[in-house]
């Protein structure tokens, strides 16, 4: 089964390609010569994921899935949320986003946060949504060199290291994206098995 993953983010592509089971071939946007700046104008993660998936489906005709991820911080009324990638501006600068978040969190005792990923799948004319959540907390300074985005300032529940310290192998097993992708791949595997 071939399916397009509607992302230009090579970190996400690598992360997800390590999780999907055999028999499912991920096709990147580059593989279908799509280099468009895909719109993300919805005000929810679900809305953005669906918007991206429908955009690629209409442009390419391929079945596809798209995701949107947000960091939701309790003390900031679940901000940055849907604006996580552009929290410090449209440049999508991870370092600037982190620094802004750390400034906003100064003096706050409630450090609870969660990463939430929503995947929208368009398959055989139907749409499906899958969600993955990992709870944790925001620390006061960056730690670790692996990962991307807010990984250096987020410690997942049950661990004492940030995503950026835990490394890709552990993160890929416990992350919000991994949890959403597990649900997606279980669903795809079931469909794939039923069509053999």
Short mmCIF file of N, CA and C in Angstrom, two decimals:
data_model
loop_
_atom_site.label_atom_id
_atom_site.label_comp_id
_atom_site.label_asym_id
_atom_site.label_seq_id
_atom_site.Cartn_x
_atom_site.Cartn_y
_atom_site.Cartn_z
N UNK A 1 0.84 -1.19 0.00
CA UNK A 1 0.00 0.00 0.00
C UNK A 1 0.89 1.25 0.00
N UNK A 2 0.63 2.15 -0.96
CA UNK A 2 1.38 3.40 -1.02
C UNK A 2 0.51 4.53 -0.50
N UNK A 3 1.10 5.39 0.29
CA UNK A 3 0.34 6.50 0.84
C UNK A 3 1.26 7.70 1.03
N UNK A 4 0.75 8.89 0.73
CA UNK A 4 1.55 10.11 0.84
C UNK A 4 1.46 10.66 2.27
N UNK A 5 2.60 11.01 2.83
CA UNK A 5 2.63 11.72 4.10
C UNK A 5 2.83 13.19 3.75
N UNK A 6 1.80 13.99 4.00
CA UNK A 6 1.80 15.40 3.58
C UNK A 6 2.60 16.27 4.55
N UNK A 7 3.92 16.18 4.45
CA UNK A 7 4.78 17.05 5.26
C UNK A 7 6.03 17.40 4.48
N UNK A 8 6.55 18.60 4.73
CA UNK A 8 7.86 18.99 4.20
C UNK A 8 8.93 18.83 5.28
N UNK A 9 8.49 18.44 6.49
CA UNK A 9 9.40 18.35 7.63
C UNK A 9 10.15 17.02 7.60
N UNK A 10 11.44 17.06 7.29
CA UNK A 10 12.19 15.80 7.13
C UNK A 10 12.34 15.06 8.45
N UNK A 11 12.34 15.79 9.58
CA UNK A 11 12.40 15.12 10.89
C UNK A 11 11.16 14.26 11.11
N UNK A 12 9.99 14.83 10.80
CA UNK A 12 8.74 14.09 10.94
C UNK A 12 8.73 12.87 10.03
N UNK A 13 9.18 13.07 8.79
CA UNK A 13 9.19 11.99 7.80
C UNK A 13 10.04 10.82 8.28
N UNK A 14 11.23 11.14 8.79
CA UNK A 14 12.13 10.09 9.32
C UNK A 14 11.48 9.38 10.51
N UNK A 15 10.92 10.19 11.41
CA UNK A 15 10.32 9.63 12.63
C UNK A 15 9.20 8.66 12.27
N UNK A 16 8.32 9.08 11.38
CA UNK A 16 7.16 8.25 11.03
C UNK A 16 7.56 7.05 10.20
N UNK A 17 8.54 7.21 9.30
CA UNK A 17 8.94 6.07 8.45
C UNK A 17 9.54 4.94 9.28
N UNK A 18 10.08 5.25 10.47
CA UNK A 18 10.62 4.20 11.35
C UNK A 18 9.50 3.46 12.08
N UNK A 19 8.31 4.04 12.11
CA UNK A 19 7.23 3.46 12.90
C UNK A 19 6.25 2.64 12.06
N UNK A 20 6.04 3.05 10.79
CA UNK A 20 5.04 2.34 9.97
C UNK A 20 5.50 0.91 9.67
N UNK A 21 4.56 -0.03 9.67
CA UNK A 21 4.93 -1.43 9.45
C UNK A 21 5.25 -1.74 7.99
N UNK A 22 5.86 -2.90 7.79
CA UNK A 22 6.15 -3.37 6.42
C UNK A 22 4.84 -3.50 5.66
N UNK A 23 4.92 -3.31 4.36
CA UNK A 23 3.72 -3.42 3.54
C UNK A 23 3.07 -2.08 3.28
N UNK A 24 3.51 -1.05 4.04
CA UNK A 24 3.00 0.29 3.83
C UNK A 24 4.17 1.17 3.42
N UNK A 25 4.10 1.67 2.19
CA UNK A 25 5.20 2.48 1.67
C UNK A 25 4.83 3.96 1.76
N UNK A 26 5.64 4.69 2.52
CA UNK A 26 5.41 6.13 2.66
C UNK A 26 5.99 6.86 1.46
N UNK A 27 5.21 7.75 0.89
CA UNK A 27 5.68 8.59 -0.21
C UNK A 27 5.75 10.02 0.32
N UNK A 28 6.85 10.68 0.07
CA UNK A 28 7.00 12.06 0.56
C UNK A 28 6.43 13.03 -0.46
N UNK A 29 6.25 14.27 -0.03
CA UNK A 29 5.79 15.31 -0.95
C UNK A 29 6.80 15.52 -2.07
N UNK A 30 8.09 15.41 -1.74
CA UNK A 30 9.13 15.55 -2.76
C UNK A 30 8.98 14.46 -3.83
N UNK A 31 8.58 13.25 -3.41
CA UNK A 31 8.39 12.13 -4.35
C UNK A 31 7.30 12.43 -5.38
N UNK A 32 6.32 13.26 -5.00
CA UNK A 32 5.24 13.59 -5.94
C UNK A 32 5.42 15.01 -6.50
N UNK A 33 6.65 15.52 -6.33
CA UNK A 33 7.00 16.86 -6.84
C UNK A 33 6.09 17.97 -6.32
N UNK A 34 5.71 17.85 -5.06
CA UNK A 34 4.92 18.90 -4.43
C UNK A 34 5.82 19.69 -3.48
N UNK A 35 6.08 20.92 -3.84
CA UNK A 35 6.91 21.78 -3.00
C UNK A 35 6.12 23.02 -2.55
N UNK A 36 4.79 22.90 -2.63
CA UNK A 36 3.91 24.02 -2.26
C UNK A 36 4.00 24.29 -0.77
N UNK A 37 3.71 25.52 -0.42
CA UNK A 37 3.55 25.89 0.98
C UNK A 37 2.10 25.58 1.33
N UNK A 38 1.88 24.42 1.95
CA UNK A 38 0.52 23.94 2.18
C UNK A 38 -0.16 24.80 3.25
N UNK A 39 -1.37 25.29 2.98
CA UNK A 39 -2.03 26.18 3.94
C UNK A 39 -2.34 25.48 5.27
N UNK A 40 -2.17 26.24 6.34
CA UNK A 40 -2.54 25.80 7.70
C UNK A 40 -3.22 26.98 8.37
N UNK A 41 -4.48 27.19 8.02
CA UNK A 41 -5.17 28.39 8.52
C UNK A 41 -6.30 28.07 9.48
N UNK A 42 -6.48 26.80 9.82
CA UNK A 42 -7.54 26.43 10.76
C UNK A 42 -7.14 26.82 12.18
N UNK A 43 -8.12 26.87 13.08
CA UNK A 43 -7.79 27.25 14.46
C UNK A 43 -7.77 26.05 15.41
N UNK A 44 -7.74 24.84 14.82
CA UNK A 44 -7.56 23.62 15.63
C UNK A 44 -6.54 22.72 14.93
N UNK A 45 -5.94 21.81 15.70
CA UNK A 45 -5.02 20.83 15.12
C UNK A 45 -5.75 19.94 14.12
N UNK A 46 -6.97 19.53 14.50
CA UNK A 46 -7.77 18.67 13.61
C UNK A 46 -8.02 19.38 12.28
N UNK A 47 -8.40 20.65 12.36
CA UNK A 47 -8.70 21.44 11.17
C UNK A 47 -7.49 21.57 10.26
N UNK A 48 -6.33 21.85 10.85
CA UNK A 48 -5.10 21.98 10.05
C UNK A 48 -4.72 20.66 9.38
N UNK A 49 -4.81 19.57 10.13
CA UNK A 49 -4.45 18.26 9.57
C UNK A 49 -5.35 17.92 8.39
N UNK A 50 -6.65 18.14 8.54
CA UNK A 50 -7.59 17.87 7.46
C UNK A 50 -7.34 18.79 6.27
N UNK A 51 -7.06 20.06 6.54
CA UNK A 51 -6.81 21.03 5.47
C UNK A 51 -5.61 20.60 4.62
N UNK A 52 -4.55 20.17 5.30
CA UNK A 52 -3.34 19.74 4.57
C UNK A 52 -3.61 18.47 3.77
N UNK A 53 -4.31 17.52 4.38
CA UNK A 53 -4.59 16.25 3.69
C UNK A 53 -5.45 16.48 2.45
N UNK A 54 -6.50 17.29 2.58
CA UNK A 54 -7.37 17.56 1.43
C UNK A 54 -6.63 18.32 0.33
N UNK A 55 -5.73 19.20 0.72
CA UNK A 55 -4.94 19.95 -0.26
C UNK A 55 -4.13 19.00 -1.13
N UNK A 56 -3.44 18.04 -0.49
CA UNK A 56 -2.61 17.08 -1.23
C UNK A 56 -3.47 16.13 -2.05
N UNK A 57 -4.57 15.69 -1.48
CA UNK A 57 -5.48 14.79 -2.21
C UNK A 57 -5.97 15.47 -3.49
N UNK A 58 -6.37 16.75 -3.36
CA UNK A 58 -6.88 17.48 -4.53
C UNK A 58 -5.77 17.74 -5.56
N UNK A 59 -4.56 18.02 -5.08
CA UNK A 59 -3.45 18.33 -5.99
C UNK A 59 -2.91 17.08 -6.70
N UNK A 60 -2.85 15.96 -5.95
CA UNK A 60 -2.15 14.78 -6.48
C UNK A 60 -3.05 13.60 -6.82
N UNK A 61 -4.20 13.54 -6.16
CA UNK A 61 -5.08 12.39 -6.36
C UNK A 61 -4.74 11.20 -5.48
N UNK A 62 -3.59 11.27 -4.77
CA UNK A 62 -3.15 10.17 -3.92
C UNK A 62 -3.91 10.15 -2.59
N UNK A 63 -4.17 8.94 -2.08
CA UNK A 63 -4.58 8.83 -0.68
C UNK A 63 -3.42 9.36 0.15
N UNK A 64 -3.75 10.01 1.25
CA UNK A 64 -2.66 10.62 2.01
C UNK A 64 -3.07 10.83 3.46
N UNK A 65 -2.08 11.17 4.28
CA UNK A 65 -2.37 11.62 5.63
C UNK A 65 -1.48 12.81 5.95
N UNK A 66 -1.98 13.64 6.85
CA UNK A 66 -1.24 14.81 7.30
C UNK A 66 -1.41 14.92 8.80
N UNK A 67 -0.46 15.55 9.44
CA UNK A 67 -0.59 15.71 10.89
C UNK A 67 -0.42 17.17 11.26
N UNK A 68 -0.89 17.49 12.44
CA UNK A 68 -0.56 18.77 13.05
C UNK A 68 -0.33 18.49 14.52
N UNK A 69 0.67 19.16 15.05
CA UNK A 69 1.07 18.93 16.44
C UNK A 69 1.14 20.26 17.17
N UNK A 70 0.71 20.24 18.40
CA UNK A 70 0.81 21.44 19.23
C UNK A 70 1.31 21.11 20.61
N UNK A 71 2.03 22.05 21.18
CA UNK A 71 2.42 21.98 22.58
C UNK A 71 1.40 22.81 23.35
N UNK A 72 0.71 22.17 24.28
CA UNK A 72 -0.33 22.86 25.05
C UNK A 72 0.14 23.00 26.50
N UNK A 73 0.31 24.24 26.94
CA UNK A 73 0.85 24.53 28.27
C UNK A 73 -0.28 25.06 29.15
N UNK A 74 -0.54 24.33 30.26
CA UNK A 74 -1.66 24.66 31.14
C UNK A 74 -1.65 26.11 31.60
N UNK A 75 -0.50 26.58 32.07
CA UNK A 75 -0.41 27.93 32.64
C UNK A 75 -0.61 29.02 31.61
N UNK A 76 -0.54 28.66 30.33
CA UNK A 76 -0.72 29.64 29.24
C UNK A 76 -2.04 29.41 28.50
N UNK A 77 -3.02 28.83 29.22
CA UNK A 77 -4.33 28.53 28.60
C UNK A 77 -4.20 27.68 27.34
N UNK A 78 -3.31 26.69 27.44
CA UNK A 78 -3.05 25.73 26.35
C UNK A 78 -2.33 26.33 25.14
N UNK A 79 -1.78 27.54 25.29
CA UNK A 79 -0.90 28.08 24.24
C UNK A 79 0.44 27.35 24.36
N UNK A 80 1.24 27.31 23.30
CA UNK A 80 1.00 27.88 21.97
C UNK A 80 0.03 27.07 21.10
N UNK A 81 -0.24 25.80 21.45
CA UNK A 81 -1.26 25.01 20.75
C UNK A 81 -1.06 24.97 19.25
N UNK A 82 -2.12 25.36 18.53
CA UNK A 82 -2.11 25.29 17.06
C UNK A 82 -1.04 26.23 16.46
N UNK A 83 -0.57 27.19 17.26
CA UNK A 83 0.45 28.14 16.77
C UNK A 83 1.87 27.74 17.18
N UNK A 84 2.07 26.51 17.61
CA UNK A 84 3.37 26.08 18.15
C UNK A 84 4.54 26.33 17.20
N UNK A 85 4.36 26.03 15.91
CA UNK A 85 5.47 26.17 14.96
C UNK A 85 5.79 27.63 14.66
N UNK A 86 4.81 28.51 14.85
CA UNK A 86 5.03 29.93 14.53
C UNK A 86 4.74 30.82 15.74
N UNK A 87 5.03 30.31 16.92
CA UNK A 87 4.75 31.02 18.18
C UNK A 87 5.48 32.36 18.25
N UNK A 88 6.71 32.39 17.75
CA UNK A 88 7.50 33.62 17.79
C UNK A 88 7.48 34.35 16.44
N UNK A 89 6.60 33.93 15.54
CA UNK A 89 6.52 34.59 14.23
C UNK A 89 6.45 33.58 13.10
N UNK A 90 6.19 34.08 11.91
CA UNK A 90 5.97 33.22 10.75
C UNK A 90 7.23 32.50 10.26
N UNK A 91 8.38 32.84 10.82
CA UNK A 91 9.64 32.24 10.35
C UNK A 91 9.79 30.77 10.76
N UNK A 92 8.90 30.27 11.63
CA UNK A 92 8.98 28.88 12.10
C UNK A 92 10.36 28.60 12.72
N UNK A 93 10.85 29.53 13.52
CA UNK A 93 12.18 29.40 14.12
C UNK A 93 12.06 28.71 15.48
N UNK A 94 12.54 27.47 15.56
CA UNK A 94 12.38 26.66 16.77
C UNK A 94 13.05 27.31 17.98
N UNK A 95 14.23 27.87 17.78
CA UNK A 95 14.96 28.50 18.89
C UNK A 95 14.18 29.71 19.42
N UNK A 96 13.69 30.55 18.52
CA UNK A 96 12.91 31.73 18.93
C UNK A 96 11.62 31.31 19.63
N UNK A 97 10.98 30.26 19.13
CA UNK A 97 9.75 29.74 19.76
C UNK A 97 10.02 29.30 21.19
N UNK A 98 11.12 28.55 21.37
CA UNK A 98 11.49 28.07 22.71
C UNK A 98 11.77 29.22 23.66
N UNK A 99 12.54 30.19 23.18
CA UNK A 99 12.91 31.33 24.03
C UNK A 99 11.67 32.12 24.45
N UNK A 100 10.74 32.29 23.51
CA UNK A 100 9.50 33.01 23.84
C UNK A 100 8.72 32.25 24.91
N UNK A 101 8.62 30.93 24.74
CA UNK A 101 7.88 30.12 25.71
C UNK A 101 8.54 30.19 27.09
N UNK A 102 9.85 30.10 27.14
CA UNK A 102 10.56 30.17 28.42
C UNK A 102 10.32 31.53 29.10
N UNK A 103 10.30 32.59 28.30
CA UNK A 103 10.01 33.93 28.87
C UNK A 103 8.60 33.99 29.43
N UNK A 104 7.64 33.43 28.67
CA UNK A 104 6.24 33.44 29.11
C UNK A 104 6.04 32.63 30.40
N UNK A 105 6.90 31.63 30.59
CA UNK A 105 6.76 30.72 31.75
C UNK A 105 7.53 31.21 32.98
N UNK A 106 8.27 32.29 32.85
CA UNK A 106 9.05 32.79 34.00
C UNK A 106 8.14 33.06 35.18
N UNK A 107 8.53 32.52 36.36
CA UNK A 107 7.78 32.75 37.59
C UNK A 107 6.54 31.90 37.76
N UNK A 108 6.22 31.06 36.77
CA UNK A 108 5.02 30.22 36.89
C UNK A 108 5.38 28.90 37.57
N UNK A 109 4.58 28.52 38.55
CA UNK A 109 4.85 27.27 39.28
C UNK A 109 4.22 26.07 38.59
N UNK A 110 3.08 26.27 37.90
CA UNK A 110 2.45 25.18 37.17
C UNK A 110 3.19 25.03 35.84
N UNK A 111 3.97 23.95 35.72
CA UNK A 111 4.76 23.72 34.51
C UNK A 111 4.15 22.62 33.64
N UNK A 112 2.92 22.18 33.98
CA UNK A 112 2.29 21.07 33.25
C UNK A 112 2.03 21.43 31.79
N UNK A 113 2.29 20.47 30.92
CA UNK A 113 2.09 20.67 29.49
C UNK A 113 1.84 19.32 28.83
N UNK A 114 1.37 19.35 27.62
CA UNK A 114 1.29 18.11 26.84
C UNK A 114 1.52 18.43 25.37
N UNK A 115 2.10 17.46 24.71
CA UNK A 115 2.20 17.50 23.25
C UNK A 115 1.02 16.71 22.71
N UNK A 116 0.35 17.26 21.72
CA UNK A 116 -0.79 16.57 21.11
C UNK A 116 -0.62 16.56 19.60
N UNK A 117 -0.74 15.38 19.02
CA UNK A 117 -0.67 15.22 17.56
C UNK A 117 -2.01 14.69 17.07
N UNK A 118 -2.49 15.30 16.00
CA UNK A 118 -3.69 14.79 15.32
C UNK A 118 -3.29 14.44 13.89
N UNK A 119 -3.63 13.23 13.48
CA UNK A 119 -3.38 12.79 12.10
C UNK A 119 -4.72 12.66 11.39
N UNK A 120 -4.80 13.28 10.22
CA UNK A 120 -5.98 13.15 9.36
C UNK A 120 -5.61 12.26 8.18
N UNK A 121 -6.36 11.20 7.99
CA UNK A 121 -6.13 10.25 6.90
C UNK A 121 -7.29 10.33 5.91
N UNK A 122 -6.95 10.46 4.64
CA UNK A 122 -7.94 10.37 3.57
C UNK A 122 -7.64 9.09 2.79
N UNK A 123 -8.57 8.16 2.85
CA UNK A 123 -8.35 6.85 2.25
C UNK A 123 -9.65 6.33 1.64
N UNK A 124 -9.59 5.98 0.38
CA UNK A 124 -10.76 5.42 -0.32
C UNK A 124 -12.01 6.29 -0.14
N UNK A 125 -11.82 7.61 -0.22
CA UNK A 125 -12.96 8.53 -0.15
C UNK A 125 -13.50 8.79 1.24
N UNK A 126 -12.83 8.27 2.26
CA UNK A 126 -13.26 8.48 3.65
C UNK A 126 -12.20 9.29 4.40
N UNK A 127 -12.63 9.98 5.47
CA UNK A 127 -11.65 10.66 6.32
C UNK A 127 -11.68 10.06 7.72
N UNK A 128 -10.49 9.97 8.30
CA UNK A 128 -10.32 9.38 9.63
C UNK A 128 -9.37 10.28 10.43
N UNK A 129 -9.59 10.36 11.75
CA UNK A 129 -8.71 11.14 12.62
C UNK A 129 -8.13 10.23 13.71
N UNK A 130 -6.85 10.44 14.01
CA UNK A 130 -6.16 9.69 15.06
C UNK A 130 -5.41 10.70 15.94
N UNK A 131 -5.46 10.49 17.26
CA UNK A 131 -4.83 11.44 18.17
C UNK A 131 -3.82 10.74 19.07
N UNK A 132 -2.72 11.42 19.34
CA UNK A 132 -1.73 10.93 20.30
C UNK A 132 -1.36 12.06 21.24
N UNK A 133 -1.30 11.75 22.54
CA UNK A 133 -0.98 12.77 23.55
C UNK A 133 0.11 12.23 24.47
N UNK A 134 1.07 13.09 24.81
CA UNK A 134 2.03 12.74 25.85
C UNK A 134 2.09 13.92 26.82
N UNK A 135 1.86 13.60 28.10
CA UNK A 135 1.88 14.64 29.13
C UNK A 135 3.29 14.80 29.68
N UNK A 136 3.54 15.95 30.26
CA UNK A 136 4.85 16.20 30.82
C UNK A 136 4.93 17.58 31.43
N UNK A 137 6.14 18.13 31.45
CA UNK A 137 6.30 19.47 32.02
C UNK A 137 7.37 20.25 31.27
N UNK A 138 7.27 21.58 31.38
CA UNK A 138 8.23 22.49 30.77
C UNK A 138 9.30 22.82 31.81
N UNK A 139 10.56 22.66 31.45
CA UNK A 139 11.64 23.01 32.37
C UNK A 139 12.09 24.45 32.12
N UNK A 140 13.02 24.93 32.92
CA UNK A 140 13.37 26.36 32.85
C UNK A 140 14.50 26.68 31.89
N UNK A 141 15.22 25.63 31.43
CA UNK A 141 16.28 25.89 30.45
C UNK A 141 16.46 24.68 29.56
N UNK A 142 17.04 24.90 28.40
CA UNK A 142 17.20 23.83 27.41
C UNK A 142 18.19 22.77 27.89
N UNK A 143 17.84 21.50 27.58
CA UNK A 143 18.75 20.38 27.87
C UNK A 143 18.67 19.37 26.74
N UNK A 144 19.83 18.95 26.23
CA UNK A 144 19.89 17.90 25.20
C UNK A 144 20.03 18.46 23.80
N UNK A 145 20.57 17.61 22.92
CA UNK A 145 20.89 18.04 21.55
C UNK A 145 20.12 17.30 20.46
N UNK A 146 19.35 16.28 20.85
CA UNK A 146 18.60 15.54 19.83
C UNK A 146 17.19 16.09 19.71
N UNK A 147 16.45 15.57 18.74
CA UNK A 147 15.07 16.01 18.57
C UNK A 147 14.99 17.36 17.87
N UNK A 148 13.82 17.96 17.93
CA UNK A 148 13.59 19.24 17.25
C UNK A 148 12.44 19.95 17.94
N UNK A 149 12.16 21.16 17.52
CA UNK A 149 11.05 21.91 18.12
C UNK A 149 11.30 22.20 19.59
N UNK A 150 10.32 21.89 20.41
CA UNK A 150 10.38 22.18 21.84
C UNK A 150 11.01 21.04 22.65
N UNK A 151 11.55 20.03 21.96
CA UNK A 151 12.08 18.85 22.65
C UNK A 151 13.07 19.16 23.79
N UNK A 152 13.96 20.17 23.65
CA UNK A 152 14.94 20.41 24.73
C UNK A 152 14.35 20.99 26.01
N UNK A 153 13.08 21.42 26.00
CA UNK A 153 12.52 22.00 27.24
C UNK A 153 11.31 21.22 27.75
N UNK A 154 11.06 20.03 27.16
CA UNK A 154 9.90 19.22 27.56
C UNK A 154 10.35 17.88 28.13
N UNK A 155 9.96 17.62 29.39
CA UNK A 155 10.23 16.31 30.02
C UNK A 155 8.92 15.52 30.04
N UNK A 156 8.88 14.36 29.36
CA UNK A 156 7.65 13.55 29.37
C UNK A 156 7.43 12.89 30.72
N UNK A 157 6.18 12.68 31.05
CA UNK A 157 5.78 12.05 32.30
C UNK A 157 6.46 10.70 32.47
N UNK A 158 6.99 10.45 33.67
CA UNK A 158 7.64 9.17 33.94
C UNK A 158 9.13 9.16 33.64
N UNK A 159 9.66 10.29 33.16
CA UNK A 159 11.09 10.39 32.82
C UNK A 159 11.69 11.59 33.54
N UNK A 160 13.01 11.63 33.63
CA UNK A 160 13.66 12.81 34.22
C UNK A 160 14.58 13.50 33.21
N UNK A 161 14.43 13.10 31.93
CA UNK A 161 15.20 13.73 30.87
C UNK A 161 14.25 14.32 29.84
N UNK A 162 14.73 15.35 29.13
CA UNK A 162 13.91 15.95 28.06
C UNK A 162 13.88 15.01 26.86
N UNK A 163 12.93 15.27 25.94
CA UNK A 163 12.90 14.52 24.69
C UNK A 163 14.25 14.63 23.97
N UNK A 164 14.88 15.80 24.06
CA UNK A 164 16.16 16.02 23.37
C UNK A 164 17.30 15.26 24.02
N UNK A 165 17.15 14.88 25.31
CA UNK A 165 18.17 14.07 25.99
C UNK A 165 17.90 12.58 25.82
N UNK A 166 16.63 12.21 25.74
CA UNK A 166 16.27 10.79 25.65
C UNK A 166 16.73 10.16 24.34
N UNK A 167 16.78 10.97 23.28
CA UNK A 167 17.24 10.46 21.99
C UNK A 167 16.09 9.92 21.16
N UNK A 168 16.36 9.80 19.88
CA UNK A 168 15.33 9.46 18.90
C UNK A 168 14.68 8.11 19.16
N UNK A 169 15.47 7.11 19.52
CA UNK A 169 14.92 5.76 19.68
C UNK A 169 13.84 5.71 20.76
N UNK A 170 14.14 6.31 21.92
CA UNK A 170 13.15 6.31 23.02
C UNK A 170 11.99 7.22 22.66
N UNK A 171 12.31 8.41 22.14
CA UNK A 171 11.23 9.35 21.79
C UNK A 171 10.25 8.72 20.80
N UNK A 172 10.78 7.99 19.81
CA UNK A 172 9.91 7.38 18.80
C UNK A 172 8.97 6.33 19.39
N UNK A 173 9.31 5.82 20.57
CA UNK A 173 8.45 4.81 21.21
C UNK A 173 7.36 5.46 22.07
N UNK A 174 7.64 6.65 22.62
CA UNK A 174 6.73 7.22 23.62
C UNK A 174 6.09 8.54 23.22
N UNK A 175 6.49 9.11 22.10
CA UNK A 175 6.03 10.46 21.77
C UNK A 175 4.57 10.50 21.35
N UNK A 176 4.01 11.70 21.40
CA UNK A 176 2.66 11.99 20.92
C UNK A 176 2.49 11.53 19.47
N UNK A 177 3.49 11.84 18.63
CA UNK A 177 3.41 11.45 17.22
C UNK A 177 3.43 9.93 17.11
N UNK A 178 4.30 9.29 17.89
CA UNK A 178 4.37 7.82 17.87
C UNK A 178 3.02 7.22 18.24
N UNK A 179 2.37 7.79 19.24
CA UNK A 179 1.08 7.25 19.69
C UNK A 179 0.00 7.42 18.62
N UNK A 180 0.01 8.58 17.96
CA UNK A 180 -0.97 8.80 16.89
C UNK A 180 -0.67 7.89 15.69
N UNK A 181 0.63 7.77 15.37
CA UNK A 181 1.04 6.93 14.23
C UNK A 181 0.73 5.47 14.50
N UNK A 182 0.87 5.02 15.75
CA UNK A 182 0.53 3.64 16.10
C UNK A 182 -0.94 3.36 15.79
N UNK A 183 -1.80 4.32 16.15
CA UNK A 183 -3.24 4.14 15.86
C UNK A 183 -3.48 4.12 14.36
N UNK A 184 -2.81 5.04 13.65
CA UNK A 184 -2.93 5.10 12.19
C UNK A 184 -2.45 3.79 11.56
N UNK A 185 -1.27 3.32 11.96
CA UNK A 185 -0.70 2.13 11.32
C UNK A 185 -1.49 0.87 11.65
N UNK A 186 -2.04 0.80 12.87
CA UNK A 186 -2.88 -0.35 13.22
C UNK A 186 -4.10 -0.39 12.29
N UNK A 187 -4.65 0.79 12.04
CA UNK A 187 -5.80 0.91 11.15
C UNK A 187 -5.42 0.53 9.71
N UNK A 188 -4.29 1.06 9.23
CA UNK A 188 -3.83 0.75 7.87
C UNK A 188 -3.49 -0.72 7.71
N UNK A 189 -2.89 -1.28 8.76
CA UNK A 189 -2.51 -2.70 8.74
C UNK A 189 -3.76 -3.57 8.60
N UNK A 190 -4.80 -3.19 9.34
CA UNK A 190 -6.05 -3.93 9.30
C UNK A 190 -6.65 -3.87 7.89
N UNK A 191 -6.64 -2.69 7.29
CA UNK A 191 -7.18 -2.52 5.94
C UNK A 191 -6.32 -3.29 4.93
N UNK A 192 -4.99 -3.18 5.08
CA UNK A 192 -4.04 -3.86 4.21
C UNK A 192 -4.26 -5.37 4.28
N UNK A 193 -4.42 -5.90 5.49
CA UNK A 193 -4.64 -7.35 5.68
C UNK A 193 -5.96 -7.79 5.05
N UNK A 194 -6.98 -6.95 5.22
CA UNK A 194 -8.31 -7.29 4.70
C UNK A 194 -8.37 -7.26 3.17
N UNK A 195 -7.40 -6.56 2.53
CA UNK A 195 -7.45 -6.48 1.06
C UNK A 195 -6.51 -7.48 0.41
N UNK A 196 -5.75 -8.24 1.22
CA UNK A 196 -4.81 -9.23 0.65
C UNK A 196 -5.58 -10.44 0.13
#
